[in-house]
Amino acid sequence: MPPGAHILAGFSLGFHHRQQLTRLLDNAAGRCSLLNLDPQRLKAEGVSTLALDFDGVLSPHGSPAPLPEAREWLERCVTVFGNRNVFILSNKPTEERRHWFEQHFPAMRFIGNVRKKPFPDGLNRIGELAGVPPSSILMVDDRLLTGCLAAILAGARAAYIHPPYVSFRQRPFSELFFMLLRSMERIFVRLARLFPDSTT
Ligand SMILES: [Mg+2]
């Protein structure tokens, strides 16, 4: 697959699914952080399995390990869902991140060798591995046109993390780049929503 194919797919498929993306954006309302997601409540709402993005969700961009508060949250998730029902689905599954999980959450699975989000392949794989329907999987992601869109395409649920974790002190240029990218996605979704829905 050519590099960047997932980005092009993000815009074209994102346009197609603009209504669902708008709903996610409106629901987050700029106040959905990782720590707002209560594992007990999610389970009560029918979530059985978590698919977690890394950058912006568990840590600022490019960090090798989750933040301490995200680690505590992961521990709560393990208590509620079990190690085997929490997956890491990042478009950057680096070796040092894998290594961190091997050290701290060895039973938690890291999804690799799949087409990048927004393609639903990673979520489909998680459904197979966990033996659950996509409708009970929650994708937690800070990107509308990658993770959230992948969830829509797979028939899974999505939590749009907004605001994400950022650290301008550690990586000023990449954080600025991703801040602009996330803003651009929100503008794209808002503008796309102005187009009439051909299905109604
Ligand atoms: Mg991310």
PDB file of N, CA, C and O in Angstrom, residues 2 19 25 28 31 35 58 65 76 94 97-98 104 117 122-123 138 162 168-170 176 181 192 198-199:
ATOM      1  N   PRO A   2       0.568   2.275  -0.833  1.00  0.00           N
ATOM      2  CA  PRO A   2       1.429   3.462  -0.871  1.00  0.00           C
ATOM      3  C   PRO A   2       1.413   4.201   0.468  1.00  0.00           C
ATOM      4  O   PRO A   2       0.402   4.197   1.160  1.00  0.00           O
ATOM      5  N   GLN A  19     -21.588  12.464   9.444  1.00  0.00           N
ATOM      6  CA  GLN A  19     -22.600  12.632  10.505  1.00  0.00           C
ATOM      7  C   GLN A  19     -22.185  11.943  11.799  1.00  0.00           C
ATOM      8  O   GLN A  19     -22.303  12.522  12.885  1.00  0.00           O
ATOM      9  N   LEU A  25     -17.738  14.263  17.844  1.00  0.00           N
ATOM     10  CA  LEU A  25     -17.136  15.558  18.167  1.00  0.00           C
ATOM     11  C   LEU A  25     -18.039  16.322  19.140  1.00  0.00           C
ATOM     12  O   LEU A  25     -17.562  16.879  20.138  1.00  0.00           O
ATOM     13  N   ALA A  28     -17.990  14.682  22.688  1.00  0.00           N
ATOM     14  CA  ALA A  28     -16.758  14.952  23.454  1.00  0.00           C
ATOM     15  C   ALA A  28     -16.790  16.385  23.971  1.00  0.00           C
ATOM     16  O   ALA A  28     -16.391  16.653  25.111  1.00  0.00           O
ATOM     17  N   ARG A  31     -14.312  18.067  26.279  1.00  0.00           N
ATOM     18  CA  ARG A  31     -14.157  17.756  27.705  1.00  0.00           C
ATOM     19  C   ARG A  31     -14.041  16.255  27.934  1.00  0.00           C
ATOM     20  O   ARG A  31     -14.459  15.756  28.972  1.00  0.00           O
ATOM     21  N   LEU A  35      -9.128  10.172  31.685  1.00  0.00           N
ATOM     22  CA  LEU A  35      -9.550   9.922  33.062  1.00  0.00           C
ATOM     23  C   LEU A  35     -11.048  10.120  33.276  1.00  0.00           C
ATOM     24  O   LEU A  35     -11.599   9.695  34.285  1.00  0.00           O
ATOM     25  N   LEU A  58      -2.576   7.897  25.808  1.00  0.00           N
ATOM     26  CA  LEU A  58      -1.897   7.379  27.007  1.00  0.00           C
ATOM     27  C   LEU A  58      -0.722   8.253  27.413  1.00  0.00           C
ATOM     28  O   LEU A  58      -0.206   8.135  28.533  1.00  0.00           O
ATOM     29  N   ALA A  65       6.420   5.545  26.914  1.00  0.00           N
ATOM     30  CA  ALA A  65       5.614   4.885  27.956  1.00  0.00           C
ATOM     31  C   ALA A  65       4.400   5.747  28.300  1.00  0.00           C
ATOM     32  O   ALA A  65       4.438   6.969  28.145  1.00  0.00           O
ATOM     33  N   ARG A  76      -6.938   0.139  36.466  1.00  0.00           N
ATOM     34  CA  ARG A  76      -8.381   0.055  36.752  1.00  0.00           C
ATOM     35  C   ARG A  76      -9.099  -0.703  35.635  1.00  0.00           C
ATOM     36  O   ARG A  76     -10.015  -1.499  35.881  1.00  0.00           O
ATOM     37  N   THR A  94       5.760   1.078  18.369  1.00  0.00           N
ATOM     38  CA  THR A  94       7.228   0.985  18.377  1.00  0.00           C
ATOM     39  C   THR A  94       7.702  -0.122  19.323  1.00  0.00           C
ATOM     40  O   THR A  94       6.975  -0.550  20.224  1.00  0.00           O
ATOM     41  N   ARG A  97       7.710   0.806  23.041  1.00  0.00           N
ATOM     42  CA  ARG A  97       6.370   0.740  23.642  1.00  0.00           C
ATOM     43  C   ARG A  97       5.966  -0.707  23.917  1.00  0.00           C
ATOM     44  O   ARG A  97       5.430  -1.018  24.982  1.00  0.00           O
ATOM     45  N   ARG A  98       6.231  -1.565  22.946  1.00  0.00           N
ATOM     46  CA  ARG A  98       5.954  -2.991  23.164  1.00  0.00           C
ATOM     47  C   ARG A  98       6.683  -3.482  24.396  1.00  0.00           C
ATOM     48  O   ARG A  98       6.141  -4.222  25.215  1.00  0.00           O
ATOM     49  N   HIS A 104       5.166  -4.262  32.035  1.00  0.00           N
ATOM     50  CA  HIS A 104       4.166  -3.832  33.012  1.00  0.00           C
ATOM     51  C   HIS A 104       2.798  -4.503  32.866  1.00  0.00           C
ATOM     52  O   HIS A 104       2.090  -4.668  33.864  1.00  0.00           O
ATOM     53  N   LYS A 117      -4.972   2.713  10.905  1.00  0.00           N
ATOM     54  CA  LYS A 117      -6.270   3.377  11.031  1.00  0.00           C
ATOM     55  C   LYS A 117      -6.299   4.553  10.061  1.00  0.00           C
ATOM     56  O   LYS A 117      -5.268   5.195   9.908  1.00  0.00           O
ATOM     57  N   GLY A 122      -7.319  -3.409  12.207  1.00  0.00           N
ATOM     58  CA  GLY A 122      -6.861  -3.618  13.586  1.00  0.00           C
ATOM     59  C   GLY A 122      -8.022  -3.937  14.514  1.00  0.00           C
ATOM     60  O   GLY A 122      -7.921  -4.825  15.368  1.00  0.00           O
ATOM     61  N   LEU A 123      -9.131  -3.234  14.331  1.00  0.00           N
ATOM     62  CA  LEU A 123     -10.308  -3.490  15.184  1.00  0.00           C
ATOM     63  C   LEU A 123     -10.935  -4.840  14.849  1.00  0.00           C
ATOM     64  O   LEU A 123     -11.402  -5.553  15.746  1.00  0.00           O
ATOM     65  N   LEU A 138     -14.674  -0.700  22.361  1.00  0.00           N
ATOM     66  CA  LEU A 138     -14.571   0.757  22.393  1.00  0.00           C
ATOM     67  C   LEU A 138     -13.171   1.166  21.964  1.00  0.00           C
ATOM     68  O   LEU A 138     -12.186   0.790  22.595  1.00  0.00           O
ATOM     69  N   HIS A 162     -10.581  14.467  23.657  1.00  0.00           N
ATOM     70  CA  HIS A 162     -10.400  15.877  23.316  1.00  0.00           C
ATOM     71  C   HIS A 162     -10.643  16.700  24.577  1.00  0.00           C
ATOM     72  O   HIS A 162     -11.779  16.739  25.038  1.00  0.00           O
ATOM     73  N   PHE A 168       4.495  20.274  24.917  1.00  0.00           N
ATOM     74  CA  PHE A 168       5.266  21.147  24.023  1.00  0.00           C
ATOM     75  C   PHE A 168       6.712  21.269  24.492  1.00  0.00           C
ATOM     76  O   PHE A 168       7.594  21.566  23.714  1.00  0.00           O
ATOM     77  N   ARG A 169       6.914  20.998  25.780  1.00  0.00           N
ATOM     78  CA  ARG A 169       8.281  21.091  26.309  1.00  0.00           C
ATOM     79  C   ARG A 169       9.154  19.967  25.735  1.00  0.00           C
ATOM     80  O   ARG A 169      10.283  20.177  25.346  1.00  0.00           O
ATOM     81  N   GLN A 170       8.575  18.753  25.631  1.00  0.00           N
ATOM     82  CA  GLN A 170       9.374  17.613  25.156  1.00  0.00           C
ATOM     83  C   GLN A 170       9.525  17.594  23.633  1.00  0.00           C
ATOM     84  O   GLN A 170      10.598  17.308  23.129  1.00  0.00           O
ATOM     85  N   LEU A 176       3.131  20.596  17.807  1.00  0.00           N
ATOM     86  CA  LEU A 176       2.475  21.665  17.045  1.00  0.00           C
ATOM     87  C   LEU A 176       1.856  21.090  15.771  1.00  0.00           C
ATOM     88  O   LEU A 176       0.699  21.382  15.436  1.00  0.00           O
ATOM     89  N   LEU A 181      -3.023  19.322  12.974  1.00  0.00           N
ATOM     90  CA  LEU A 181      -3.703  18.225  12.283  1.00  0.00           C
ATOM     91  C   LEU A 181      -5.059  17.917  12.944  1.00  0.00           C
ATOM     92  O   LEU A 181      -6.081  17.756  12.269  1.00  0.00           O
ATOM     93  N   ALA A 192     -17.647  19.390   6.351  1.00  0.00           N
ATOM     94  CA  ALA A 192     -18.260  18.277   5.612  1.00  0.00           C
ATOM     95  C   ALA A 192     -19.723  18.130   6.012  1.00  0.00           C
ATOM     96  O   ALA A 192     -20.580  17.791   5.193  1.00  0.00           O
ATOM     97  N   SER A 198     -26.729  12.427   1.415  1.00  0.00           N
ATOM     98  CA  SER A 198     -27.376  11.861   0.236  1.00  0.00           C
ATOM     99  C   SER A 198     -28.280  10.677   0.596  1.00  0.00           C
ATOM    100  O   SER A 198     -29.080  10.243  -0.192  1.00  0.00           O
ATOM    101  N   THR A 199     -28.094  10.130   1.809  1.00  0.00           N
ATOM    102  CA  THR A 199     -28.869   8.945   2.168  1.00  0.00           C
ATOM    103  C   THR A 199     -30.236   9.293   2.756  1.00  0.00           C
ATOM    104  O   THR A 199     -31.021   8.408   3.040  1.00  0.00           O
TER     105      THR A 199
END
